[in-house]
Amino acid sequence: MELLSYAAFFLTTALVFALITLGLNLQWGLTGLFNVGVAGFVAVGAYVSAILTTPDDAARIGGFALPLPLGWLAAMLAAGLVAAIVGVATLRLKSDYLAITTFGVAVVVQLVALNAQGLTGGPFGIGFIPRPFATLAETPLIFNLANLAVVALVTLLVYLALEHLAKSPWGRVLKALREDERAAISLGKSARFYRVQAFALGGAVMGLAGAVQAHFIGFIAPENYLPTLTFQVWTMLIVGGSGSNRGAVLGSILVWAIWVGSGTFVAAFVPTDQQARAAALQIVAIGVMLCLILLLRPSGLLRARVPREG
Amino acid sequence: MNPQFLIDGLLTGSMIGLGAIGVTLTYSILRFSNFAHGDLMAWGTYATLLIVGAITALFGKVAPFSPLSFGWPLMLALALAMVVTGGLALLLDRILFSRLRAKGQMIIVVMASFGASMALRNMLEFLFTSRPAYFSRAIQIAMPVGFGLRITPDQIALLILTAVLVTLVHLIMTRSRIGREMRAVSQNPALARVAGIDVARVVRFTWLIGGALACVAGVMIGVLVQIRPLMGFDMLLPIFAAAILGGIGSVPGAVLGGLIIGLSEAAAVQIVGAEWRAAVAFLILMAVLFIRPIGLFGVKER
């Protein structure tokens, strides 16, 4: 029972990562846009939904107590809007500028989360975020399963929508732009316009993931959205094989399993005073793994059968 | 507004500018933005710290040059660590970047640099923990220099060092053979190769200069502020912003961009408070991208 309950919890967290990775796959895998500020977009979604749905708190703005679906919708809109602005600013320039700007977005979002206390609660974060099945919380198994069902449903919907989009005329234009920009432009497709759309949509998916996670944990704080998050999501996408939505989901679950597994190992076998150092070594290992995959198997570990379209 | 922000800005600007020279050279010659550059700064600083420790172990405590807080051990260590950091940059290029560059997709190289940055930084955290370290705990008295400004001897020494290094790099870029070759490769690699330029040598030299200057910038932060594994990564946004503001590929541009951002940050600290400091670089970056994406001294890409 304990184990099943934990498995549900593990899978819920992994699927939230899968959602973020799906958003990144739309930006990178399908469109070739490099986002180094994933954590920033996730944070925007989480904070917007949290601020809109929480009850009144004297220390900060809020008390809107809106229903949960509205919070999620607003999270998608806000993160999508930020992504669209970044896209308009940088997508006419070289791809590196997008990378640098998204990196900056993540830094600034982190600053706002830490310092704009009246809006975000500052370093203490936001608590008492409504959880969809709070009444079931007394029996952890049912609570975790219910959460898993919701997150799995959202992930499935996003997955199906993205699969559909990738096959639609819109998705085919994106692929054409990625493979041969000049040919696509000669067919009368505005490269920048399509890219801004894809980038904004990917950002919206990340925002939704942030909101979903906030409502399933019930508490958010700035340190949830450090560059390590961006880095984890990138590793998940690269391991799964960029370009494939299925790979994005599988890569997320696999990398999260490795992450949690090594974390449990560290907690069990490393003395308490050395655990921070062991955790650092964990990130070193994942970083080396990312570089090795880029060097040796750039199409991803799980991507054996898919030939490159084109 | 307290005019002291001029001195603070000048110092921060020097650190940013020295970092930005490396970034702008890597970008213009190797054509990718290196997200691991900040972590080279941190590695250089920790290397310096270790060498200073080794010298102290060998020769005992050495009295600092009064009125500075450091003596010859730090200067020797800095010189050695510059070579070490350059070597580290070369090694990274050899085992990672050059292989990915050969595959032709530059944005993959950027991603690898992001992964390398994570690994390098957390390696430091593993080796030295996140507790801050210091070169010296002595407190320096800032001397008044007129107009209500105050400056410490360390700060003067480091500003002079920056000026010397920047002039040196500028002279190398404009007067020496390797500098001309670097500019040729940045403008047109294929043509440079046809003209008989050894591109591999140019690439090696670029990493050496970038790594060495990153080390100096890191040690400046170490002497004036403190040494932490995150010290370089935290400078990455201002460094990129400075390189873009100055115009990619321009050494004077990178330095000027660094000074502008350093001064704006110092001014912002007085006006809106220190906690918003990091947002200044981002605002400047966005403004440059909207108004003049090629920067102050940039040339249009062919």
Coordinates of C-alpha atoms in Angstrom, one line a residue:
Chain A
M1 CA 0.0 0.0 0.0
E2 CA 2.7 2.4 1.0
L3 CA 4.7 1.5 -2.1
L4 CA 1.7 2.0 -4.4
S5 CA 1.0 5.3 -2.8
Y6 CA 4.6 6.3 -3.3
A7 CA 4.6 5.1 -6.9
A8 CA 1.6 7.3 -7.6
F9 CA 3.3 10.3 -6.0
F10 CA 6.5 9.6 -8.0
L11 CA 4.6 9.3 -11.3
T12 CA 2.7 12.5 -10.6
T13 CA 5.9 14.4 -10.2
A14 CA 7.4 12.7 -13.2
L15 CA 4.4 13.6 -15.4
V16 CA 4.6 17.3 -14.3
F17 CA 8.1 17.2 -15.7
A18 CA 6.8 15.4 -18.8
L19 CA 4.4 18.3 -19.3
I20 CA 7.3 20.9 -19.1
T21 CA 9.3 18.7 -21.5
L22 CA 6.4 18.5 -23.9
G23 CA 6.4 22.3 -24.0
L24 CA 10.1 22.4 -24.6
N25 CA 9.8 19.8 -27.3
L26 CA 7.4 22.0 -29.2
Q27 CA 10.0 24.9 -28.9
W28 CA 13.1 22.9 -29.5
G29 CA 12.3 19.6 -31.0
L30 CA 9.7 20.8 -33.5
T31 CA 10.8 24.4 -34.1
G32 CA 14.5 24.5 -33.2
L33 CA 14.2 27.3 -30.7
F34 CA 16.6 27.2 -27.8
N35 CA 15.1 28.1 -24.4
V36 CA 17.6 28.3 -21.5
G37 CA 14.9 29.9 -19.2
V38 CA 12.5 27.0 -18.8
A39 CA 12.4 27.5 -15.1
G40 CA 11.2 31.1 -15.5
F41 CA 8.2 30.2 -17.6
V42 CA 7.2 27.4 -15.2
A43 CA 7.5 29.9 -12.3
V44 CA 5.3 32.4 -14.1
G45 CA 2.6 29.8 -14.5
A46 CA 2.9 28.6 -10.9
Y47 CA 2.8 32.1 -9.4
V48 CA 0.0 33.4 -11.5
S49 CA -2.3 30.5 -10.7
A50 CA -1.3 30.5 -7.0
I51 CA -2.0 34.3 -6.7
L52 CA -5.4 34.0 -8.4
T53 CA -6.7 31.0 -6.5
T54 CA -5.4 31.4 -3.0
P55 CA -7.5 32.9 -0.2
D56 CA -6.7 36.3 1.3
D57 CA -3.3 36.8 2.8
A58 CA -2.5 40.1 4.6
A59 CA 1.2 40.0 3.6
R60 CA 0.6 40.1 -0.2
I61 CA -1.8 40.9 -2.9
G62 CA -4.5 38.3 -3.5
G63 CA -7.6 36.9 -2.0
F64 CA -9.2 36.4 -5.4
A65 CA -9.9 32.7 -4.5
L66 CA -10.9 32.0 -8.2
P67 CA -11.8 28.5 -9.2
L68 CA -8.9 26.3 -10.1
P69 CA -9.5 25.9 -13.9
L70 CA -9.4 29.7 -14.2
G71 CA -6.1 29.8 -12.4
W72 CA -4.7 27.3 -14.8
L73 CA -6.0 29.1 -17.8
A74 CA -4.5 32.4 -16.6
A75 CA -1.2 30.6 -15.9
M76 CA -1.1 29.5 -19.6
L77 CA -2.0 32.9 -20.8
A78 CA 0.6 34.7 -18.7
A79 CA 3.5 32.3 -19.5
G80 CA 2.5 32.3 -23.2
L81 CA 2.4 36.1 -23.2
V82 CA 5.9 36.3 -21.7
A83 CA 7.2 33.8 -24.3
A84 CA 5.5 35.8 -27.1
I85 CA 7.2 39.0 -26.0
V86 CA 10.6 37.3 -25.8
G87 CA 9.9 35.8 -29.2
V88 CA 9.0 39.1 -30.9
A89 CA 12.1 40.7 -29.4
T90 CA 14.6 38.0 -30.4
L91 CA 13.4 35.7 -33.2
R92 CA 14.4 38.1 -36.0
L93 CA 18.0 37.8 -34.7
K94 CA 20.5 34.9 -34.4
S95 CA 19.4 31.9 -32.3
D96 CA 22.0 32.7 -29.6
Y97 CA 20.1 35.9 -28.7
L98 CA 17.0 33.9 -27.9
A99 CA 19.1 31.7 -25.6
I100 CA 20.6 34.6 -23.8
T101 CA 17.3 36.4 -23.4
T102 CA 15.5 33.4 -22.1
F103 CA 18.3 33.0 -19.6
G104 CA 17.7 36.6 -18.6
V105 CA 14.0 36.0 -18.2
A106 CA 14.6 33.2 -15.7
V107 CA 17.0 35.4 -13.7
V108 CA 14.4 38.3 -13.6
V109 CA 11.5 36.0 -12.7
Q110 CA 13.6 34.6 -9.9
L111 CA 14.4 38.2 -8.7
V112 CA 10.7 39.1 -8.8
A113 CA 9.7 35.9 -6.9
L114 CA 12.4 36.7 -4.3
N115 CA 11.9 40.4 -3.9
A116 CA 8.4 41.5 -4.8
Q117 CA 7.1 40.4 -1.4
G118 CA 3.7 42.1 -1.9
L119 CA 3.1 40.0 -5.0
T120 CA 4.9 36.7 -4.5
G121 CA 5.4 36.4 -0.8
G122 CA 9.2 36.8 -1.3
P123 CA 11.5 34.1 0.0
F124 CA 8.7 32.5 2.0
G125 CA 6.7 31.7 -1.1
I126 CA 3.0 31.1 -1.3
G127 CA 1.2 28.6 0.9
F128 CA -2.3 27.3 1.2
I129 CA -2.7 26.9 -2.6
P130 CA -6.0 25.0 -3.0
R131 CA -5.4 21.3 -3.8
P132 CA -8.0 19.6 -6.0
F133 CA -8.7 16.7 -3.6
A134 CA -7.8 18.2 -0.3
T135 CA -10.7 16.4 1.4
L136 CA -9.1 13.0 0.5
A137 CA -5.8 13.9 2.0
E138 CA -6.4 11.8 5.1
T139 CA -5.9 8.6 3.1
P140 CA -2.7 9.2 1.2
L141 CA -3.2 6.3 -1.3
I142 CA -6.5 7.7 -2.6
F143 CA -5.2 11.2 -2.5
N144 CA -2.1 10.4 -4.5
L145 CA -4.1 8.3 -7.0
A146 CA -6.6 11.1 -7.5
N147 CA -3.8 13.6 -8.1
L148 CA -2.1 11.2 -10.5
A149 CA -5.4 10.8 -12.4
V150 CA -5.7 14.6 -12.8
V151 CA -2.1 15.1 -13.8
A152 CA -2.2 12.1 -16.2
L153 CA -5.3 13.4 -17.8
V154 CA -3.8 16.9 -18.3
T155 CA -0.6 15.3 -19.7
L156 CA -2.6 13.1 -22.0
L157 CA -4.7 16.0 -23.3
V158 CA -1.6 18.1 -24.0
Y159 CA 0.2 15.2 -25.6
L160 CA -2.7 14.5 -27.9
A161 CA -3.1 18.2 -28.8
L162 CA 0.6 18.5 -29.6
E163 CA 0.6 15.3 -31.6
H164 CA -2.3 16.7 -33.6
L165 CA -0.6 20.0 -34.0
A166 CA 2.6 18.5 -35.2
K167 CA 0.7 16.7 -38.0
S168 CA -1.4 19.7 -38.9
P169 CA -0.5 22.1 -41.7
W170 CA 0.8 24.4 -38.9
G171 CA 3.2 21.8 -37.6
R172 CA 4.3 20.9 -41.1
V173 CA 5.3 24.6 -41.7
L174 CA 7.3 24.5 -38.5
K175 CA 9.1 21.4 -39.6
A176 CA 9.7 22.9 -43.0
L177 CA 11.2 26.0 -41.4
R178 CA 13.5 23.9 -39.3
E179 CA 14.7 21.8 -42.1
D180 CA 15.1 24.4 -44.8
E181 CA 14.2 27.9 -43.9
R182 CA 14.8 29.4 -47.3
A183 CA 12.6 27.0 -49.1
A184 CA 9.7 27.5 -46.6
I185 CA 10.0 31.2 -46.9
S186 CA 9.9 31.0 -50.6
L187 CA 6.5 29.3 -50.3
G188 CA 5.2 32.4 -48.6
K189 CA 5.4 31.4 -44.9
S190 CA 6.5 34.1 -42.5
A191 CA 9.3 32.3 -40.5
R192 CA 9.2 34.7 -37.6
F193 CA 5.4 34.7 -37.2
Y194 CA 5.3 30.9 -37.0
R195 CA 8.2 30.7 -34.6
V196 CA 6.7 33.3 -32.3
Q197 CA 3.5 31.2 -32.2
A198 CA 5.4 28.0 -31.5
F199 CA 7.5 29.6 -28.8
A200 CA 4.4 31.2 -27.1
L201 CA 2.5 27.9 -27.2
G202 CA 5.5 26.0 -25.7
G203 CA 5.7 28.7 -23.0
A204 CA 2.0 28.3 -22.2
V205 CA 2.4 24.5 -21.8
M206 CA 5.3 25.2 -19.4
G207 CA 3.1 27.7 -17.5
L208 CA 0.4 25.1 -17.2
A209 CA 2.8 22.6 -15.9
G210 CA 4.0 25.1 -13.2
A211 CA 0.4 25.7 -12.2
V212 CA -0.5 22.0 -12.0
Q213 CA 2.5 21.3 -9.9
A214 CA 1.8 24.2 -7.6
H215 CA -1.8 22.9 -6.9
F216 CA -0.7 19.4 -6.3
I217 CA 2.0 20.3 -3.8
G218 CA 0.1 23.2 -2.3
F219 CA 3.1 25.4 -1.7
I220 CA 5.6 27.2 -3.9
A221 CA 8.8 29.2 -3.2
P222 CA 11.5 30.8 -5.4
E223 CA 14.0 28.0 -4.9
N224 CA 11.7 25.6 -6.8
Y225 CA 12.6 27.5 -10.0
L226 CA 16.4 27.6 -10.1
P227 CA 18.4 26.9 -13.2
T228 CA 18.7 23.3 -12.1
L229 CA 15.1 22.8 -13.2
T230 CA 15.8 24.1 -16.7
F231 CA 18.8 21.8 -16.8
Q232 CA 16.8 18.7 -15.7
V233 CA 14.1 19.4 -18.3
W234 CA 16.7 19.7 -21.0
T235 CA 18.3 16.4 -20.0
M236 CA 14.9 14.7 -20.1
L237 CA 14.2 16.0 -23.6
I238 CA 17.7 15.0 -24.9
V239 CA 17.6 11.6 -23.3
G240 CA 14.1 10.9 -24.7
G241 CA 15.1 12.2 -28.1
S242 CA 14.1 15.7 -29.1
G243 CA 11.4 15.9 -31.8
S244 CA 9.3 13.1 -30.4
N245 CA 6.5 13.8 -27.9
R246 CA 6.6 10.1 -26.8
G247 CA 10.3 10.4 -26.2
A248 CA 9.7 13.6 -24.2
V249 CA 7.3 11.8 -21.8
L250 CA 9.5 8.6 -21.5
G251 CA 12.7 10.6 -21.1
S252 CA 11.1 12.6 -18.2
I253 CA 10.1 9.5 -16.4
L254 CA 13.4 7.8 -16.9
V255 CA 15.5 10.8 -15.9
W256 CA 13.3 11.6 -12.9
A257 CA 13.7 7.9 -11.8
I258 CA 17.5 8.2 -12.0
W259 CA 17.3 11.5 -10.2
V260 CA 15.1 10.3 -7.3
G261 CA 17.0 6.9 -7.2
S262 CA 20.4 8.5 -6.8
G263 CA 18.9 11.0 -4.3
T264 CA 17.5 8.2 -2.2
F265 CA 20.9 6.5 -2.4
V266 CA 22.6 9.7 -1.2
A267 CA 20.1 10.1 1.6
A268 CA 20.6 6.5 2.8
F269 CA 24.4 6.1 2.6
V270 CA 25.9 9.6 2.8
P271 CA 26.4 11.2 6.3
T272 CA 24.0 14.1 6.8
D273 CA 26.7 16.8 6.9
Q274 CA 28.0 15.7 3.5
Q275 CA 24.7 15.5 1.7
A276 CA 24.8 18.9 0.1
R277 CA 28.1 17.9 -1.5
A278 CA 26.8 14.6 -2.7
A279 CA 23.8 16.4 -4.2
A280 CA 26.2 18.6 -6.1
L281 CA 28.0 15.5 -7.4
Q282 CA 24.6 14.2 -8.5
I283 CA 24.2 17.3 -10.8
V284 CA 27.8 16.9 -12.1
A285 CA 26.9 13.4 -13.1
I286 CA 23.8 14.5 -14.9
G287 CA 25.7 17.3 -16.6
V288 CA 28.3 14.9 -17.8
M289 CA 25.6 12.5 -19.0
L290 CA 23.9 15.3 -21.0
C291 CA 27.2 16.2 -22.7
L292 CA 27.9 12.5 -23.4
I293 CA 24.6 12.0 -25.0
L294 CA 25.1 15.1 -27.2
L295 CA 28.4 13.7 -28.3
L296 CA 27.6 10.0 -28.7
R297 CA 23.8 9.7 -29.3
P298 CA 22.5 13.1 -30.4
S299 CA 19.1 11.6 -31.4
G300 CA 18.4 10.4 -27.8
L301 CA 18.7 7.2 -25.9
L302 CA 15.1 6.1 -26.4
R303 CA 14.8 7.1 -30.0
A304 CA 15.8 4.0 -31.9
R305 CA 13.3 3.6 -34.7
V306 CA 12.3 7.1 -35.7
P307 CA 14.1 8.2 -38.9
R308 CA 14.6 11.9 -39.3
E309 CA 11.7 13.4 -41.2
G310 CA 12.6 15.3 -44.2
Chain B
M1 CA 22.7 60.6 -5.3
N2 CA 25.9 59.7 -3.6
P3 CA 28.7 59.9 -6.2
Q4 CA 30.4 56.9 -4.7
F5 CA 28.4 54.8 -7.2
L6 CA 30.9 55.9 -9.8
I7 CA 33.7 54.0 -8.1
D8 CA 31.5 50.9 -7.4
G9 CA 30.3 51.0 -11.0
L10 CA 33.8 51.3 -12.4
L11 CA 34.9 48.2 -10.4
T12 CA 31.9 46.1 -11.3
G13 CA 32.2 47.3 -14.8
S14 CA 35.8 46.1 -15.0
M15 CA 34.9 42.6 -13.8
I16 CA 32.0 42.5 -16.3
G17 CA 34.2 43.9 -19.1
L18 CA 37.0 41.4 -18.6
G19 CA 34.5 38.5 -18.7
A20 CA 32.8 40.0 -21.7
I21 CA 36.0 40.1 -23.7
G22 CA 36.2 36.3 -23.5
V23 CA 32.5 35.9 -24.4
T24 CA 32.7 38.2 -27.4
L25 CA 35.8 36.6 -28.7
T26 CA 34.4 33.1 -28.4
Y27 CA 31.2 34.2 -30.1
S28 CA 32.8 36.0 -33.0
I29 CA 35.5 33.3 -33.7
L30 CA 33.8 30.1 -32.7
R31 CA 30.3 31.4 -33.3
F32 CA 28.5 30.2 -30.1
S33 CA 27.6 31.8 -26.8
N34 CA 29.5 30.0 -24.1
F35 CA 27.3 29.6 -21.0
A36 CA 30.3 28.0 -19.2
H37 CA 32.3 31.2 -19.3
G38 CA 31.1 32.3 -15.9
D39 CA 32.2 29.0 -14.4
L40 CA 35.7 29.4 -15.9
M41 CA 35.9 32.6 -13.8
A42 CA 35.0 30.6 -10.7
W43 CA 37.4 27.8 -11.5
G44 CA 40.2 30.4 -12.1
T45 CA 39.5 32.0 -8.7
Y46 CA 39.6 28.7 -6.8
A47 CA 42.8 27.7 -8.7
T48 CA 44.3 31.0 -7.5
L49 CA 43.1 30.3 -4.0
L50 CA 44.7 26.8 -4.0
I51 CA 48.0 28.1 -5.4
V52 CA 48.1 30.9 -2.8
G53 CA 47.5 28.2 -0.1
A54 CA 50.4 26.1 -1.5
I55 CA 52.7 29.1 -1.6
T56 CA 51.8 29.9 2.0
A57 CA 52.5 26.3 3.0
L58 CA 55.9 26.3 1.3
F59 CA 57.2 29.8 2.4
G60 CA 55.1 30.5 5.4
K61 CA 53.0 33.7 5.8
V62 CA 54.2 36.4 3.5
A63 CA 53.6 40.0 4.5
P64 CA 51.3 41.9 2.0
F65 CA 52.6 44.9 0.1
S66 CA 51.4 47.7 2.4
P67 CA 48.8 49.2 1.8
L68 CA 47.4 46.4 -0.3
S69 CA 45.7 43.4 1.3
F70 CA 47.8 40.9 -0.8
G71 CA 51.5 40.3 -1.5
W72 CA 53.5 38.5 -4.2
P73 CA 52.0 35.1 -3.5
L74 CA 48.6 36.3 -4.9
M75 CA 50.2 37.9 -7.9
L76 CA 52.2 34.8 -8.7
A77 CA 49.2 32.6 -8.1
L78 CA 47.1 34.7 -10.4
A79 CA 49.6 34.5 -13.2
L80 CA 49.8 30.7 -12.8
A81 CA 46.0 30.3 -12.5
M82 CA 45.5 32.4 -15.7
V83 CA 47.5 29.7 -17.5
V84 CA 45.5 26.9 -15.7
T85 CA 42.2 28.5 -16.6
G86 CA 43.2 29.0 -20.2
G87 CA 44.3 25.3 -20.2
L88 CA 40.9 24.3 -18.8
A89 CA 39.1 26.2 -21.5
L90 CA 41.4 24.4 -24.1
L91 CA 40.6 21.1 -22.5
L92 CA 36.9 21.7 -22.6
D93 CA 37.2 22.6 -26.3
R94 CA 39.2 19.5 -27.0
I95 CA 36.9 17.0 -25.4
L96 CA 33.5 18.7 -25.9
F97 CA 33.1 21.8 -28.0
S98 CA 35.4 21.0 -31.0
R99 CA 33.7 17.6 -31.5
L100 CA 30.2 19.1 -31.5
R101 CA 31.4 22.0 -33.7
A102 CA 32.6 19.5 -36.3
K103 CA 29.0 18.3 -36.6
G104 CA 27.9 21.7 -37.7
Q105 CA 24.9 22.5 -35.5
M106 CA 26.1 25.5 -33.5
I107 CA 23.1 25.6 -31.1
I108 CA 24.0 22.1 -29.9
V109 CA 27.3 23.5 -28.8
V110 CA 25.5 26.2 -26.8
M111 CA 23.5 23.4 -25.1
A112 CA 26.6 21.5 -24.3
S113 CA 28.1 24.6 -22.8
F114 CA 25.0 24.9 -20.6
G115 CA 25.5 21.3 -19.5
A116 CA 29.2 21.8 -18.9
S117 CA 28.4 25.0 -16.9
M118 CA 26.2 22.9 -14.6
A119 CA 28.8 20.2 -14.2
L120 CA 31.7 22.6 -13.6
R121 CA 29.8 24.7 -11.1
N122 CA 28.6 21.8 -9.1
M123 CA 32.0 20.2 -9.1
L124 CA 33.3 23.3 -7.3
E125 CA 30.4 23.0 -4.9
F126 CA 31.4 19.4 -4.3
L127 CA 35.0 20.2 -3.8
F128 CA 34.8 23.4 -1.8
T129 CA 31.1 23.4 -0.6
S130 CA 29.0 26.5 -1.0
R131 CA 30.5 28.3 2.0
P132 CA 32.2 31.5 0.8
A133 CA 36.0 31.8 1.0
Y134 CA 38.3 34.8 1.1
F135 CA 41.8 35.7 0.0
S136 CA 42.2 38.0 2.9
R137 CA 40.1 38.9 5.9
A138 CA 41.9 42.2 6.5
I139 CA 39.7 45.2 6.4
Q140 CA 41.0 48.0 4.2
I141 CA 40.3 51.7 5.0
A142 CA 39.0 53.5 2.0
M143 CA 40.9 56.8 1.4
P144 CA 39.2 59.9 0.2
V145 CA 40.2 61.0 -3.3
G146 CA 38.2 64.2 -3.6
F147 CA 34.7 65.0 -4.8
G148 CA 33.4 63.0 -1.8
L149 CA 34.8 59.7 -3.4
R150 CA 36.6 57.0 -1.5
I151 CA 38.6 54.1 -2.8
T152 CA 40.7 51.4 -1.2
P153 CA 44.3 50.6 -2.3
D154 CA 43.1 47.1 -3.6
Q155 CA 40.5 48.7 -5.8
I156 CA 43.1 51.1 -7.3
A157 CA 45.5 48.3 -8.0
L158 CA 42.8 46.1 -9.7
L159 CA 41.6 49.0 -11.8
I160 CA 45.1 49.6 -13.0
L161 CA 45.5 45.9 -13.7
T162 CA 42.3 45.9 -15.8
A163 CA 43.4 48.9 -17.8
V164 CA 46.8 47.3 -18.5
L165 CA 45.2 44.0 -19.6
V166 CA 42.5 45.6 -21.8
T167 CA 45.2 47.8 -23.5
L168 CA 47.3 44.7 -24.0
V169 CA 44.5 42.7 -25.5
H170 CA 43.5 45.6 -27.7
L171 CA 47.1 45.9 -29.0
I172 CA 47.3 42.2 -29.6
M173 CA 44.1 42.3 -31.6
T174 CA 45.1 45.3 -33.7
R175 CA 48.9 45.1 -34.0
S176 CA 50.0 41.5 -33.8
R177 CA 49.9 38.8 -36.4
I178 CA 47.7 36.5 -34.3
G179 CA 45.3 39.4 -33.7
R180 CA 44.9 40.0 -37.4
E181 CA 44.4 36.3 -38.0
M182 CA 41.7 36.2 -35.3
R183 CA 39.9 39.1 -36.9
A184 CA 40.2 37.4 -40.3
V185 CA 38.7 34.2 -39.0
S186 CA 35.9 36.0 -37.3
Q187 CA 35.0 37.8 -40.5
N188 CA 35.2 34.9 -42.9
P189 CA 36.6 31.5 -41.7
A190 CA 36.6 29.9 -45.1
L191 CA 38.5 32.7 -46.7
A192 CA 40.9 32.9 -43.8
R193 CA 41.7 29.2 -44.2
V194 CA 42.3 29.7 -48.0
A195 CA 44.7 32.6 -47.2
G196 CA 46.8 30.2 -45.2
I197 CA 45.8 31.0 -41.7
D198 CA 46.0 28.2 -39.2
V199 CA 42.5 28.3 -37.9
A200 CA 43.1 25.7 -35.2
R201 CA 45.9 27.9 -33.7
V202 CA 43.5 30.9 -33.8
V203 CA 40.9 28.9 -31.9
R204 CA 43.4 27.8 -29.3
F205 CA 44.6 31.3 -28.8
T206 CA 41.0 32.5 -28.4
W207 CA 40.4 30.1 -25.6
L208 CA 43.6 30.9 -23.9
I209 CA 42.9 34.7 -23.8
G210 CA 39.3 34.2 -22.8
G211 CA 40.2 31.8 -20.0
A212 CA 43.0 33.9 -18.7
L213 CA 40.9 37.1 -18.6
A214 CA 38.0 35.1 -17.0
C215 CA 40.5 34.1 -14.3
V216 CA 41.5 37.8 -13.6
A217 CA 37.8 38.8 -13.5
G218 CA 37.1 36.0 -11.0
V219 CA 40.1 36.9 -8.8
M220 CA 38.9 40.6 -8.8
I221 CA 35.6 39.5 -7.4
G222 CA 37.4 37.2 -5.0
V223 CA 39.6 40.0 -3.6
L224 CA 36.9 42.7 -3.5
V225 CA 33.8 40.6 -2.6
Q226 CA 34.1 36.9 -1.8
I227 CA 34.7 33.5 -3.5
R228 CA 31.7 31.2 -4.0
P229 CA 31.0 28.4 -6.6
L230 CA 28.2 30.6 -8.0
M231 CA 30.3 33.7 -8.3
G232 CA 30.8 33.3 -12.1
F233 CA 27.4 32.0 -13.0
D234 CA 25.8 35.1 -11.3
M235 CA 27.9 37.3 -13.6
L236 CA 26.8 35.6 -16.8
L237 CA 23.8 37.8 -17.6
P238 CA 25.7 41.1 -17.2
I239 CA 28.6 39.6 -19.2
F240 CA 26.3 38.6 -22.1
A241 CA 24.5 41.9 -22.0
A242 CA 27.8 43.8 -22.1
A243 CA 29.1 41.7 -25.0
I244 CA 25.9 42.4 -27.0
L245 CA 25.7 46.0 -26.0
G246 CA 29.3 46.5 -27.1
G247 CA 28.7 44.7 -30.4
I248 CA 29.7 41.0 -30.8
G249 CA 33.4 40.7 -31.7
S250 CA 34.5 44.1 -30.5
V251 CA 37.0 44.1 -27.6
P252 CA 36.7 47.9 -26.9
G253 CA 32.9 47.4 -27.2
A254 CA 32.9 44.6 -24.6
V255 CA 34.8 46.8 -22.1
L256 CA 32.7 49.8 -22.7
G257 CA 29.5 47.7 -22.5
G258 CA 30.8 46.3 -19.2
L259 CA 31.5 49.8 -17.8
I260 CA 28.0 51.0 -18.9
I261 CA 26.3 48.0 -17.3
G262 CA 28.5 48.2 -14.1
L263 CA 27.7 52.0 -13.7
S264 CA 24.0 51.4 -14.3
E265 CA 23.9 48.6 -11.8
A266 CA 25.7 50.8 -9.2
A267 CA 23.3 53.6 -9.9
A268 CA 20.3 51.3 -9.7
V269 CA 21.5 50.0 -6.3
Q270 CA 21.2 53.6 -5.0
I271 CA 17.8 54.3 -6.6
V272 CA 15.8 51.1 -6.3
G273 CA 17.8 49.0 -4.0
A274 CA 20.5 46.3 -4.2
E275 CA 18.1 43.4 -4.5
W276 CA 17.1 44.5 -8.1
R277 CA 20.6 44.8 -9.3
A278 CA 20.5 41.8 -11.6
A279 CA 17.5 43.2 -13.5
V280 CA 19.5 46.1 -14.8
A281 CA 21.5 44.0 -17.2
F282 CA 18.3 42.4 -18.5
L283 CA 16.6 45.7 -19.2
I284 CA 19.7 47.0 -21.0
L285 CA 19.9 43.7 -23.0
M286 CA 16.2 44.0 -24.1
A287 CA 16.6 47.6 -25.0
V288 CA 19.7 46.8 -27.2
L289 CA 17.9 43.9 -28.9
F290 CA 14.9 46.1 -29.7
I291 CA 16.7 49.3 -30.8
R292 CA 20.2 48.3 -32.1
P293 CA 20.7 44.5 -32.1
I294 CA 24.3 44.8 -33.5
G295 CA 25.4 46.8 -30.5
L296 CA 27.5 49.9 -30.2
F297 CA 30.5 48.8 -32.3
G298 CA 29.0 45.8 -34.0
V299 CA 29.2 45.0 -37.7
K300 CA 26.3 43.4 -39.6
E301 CA 26.8 39.7 -40.1
R302 CA 27.3 38.5 -43.6

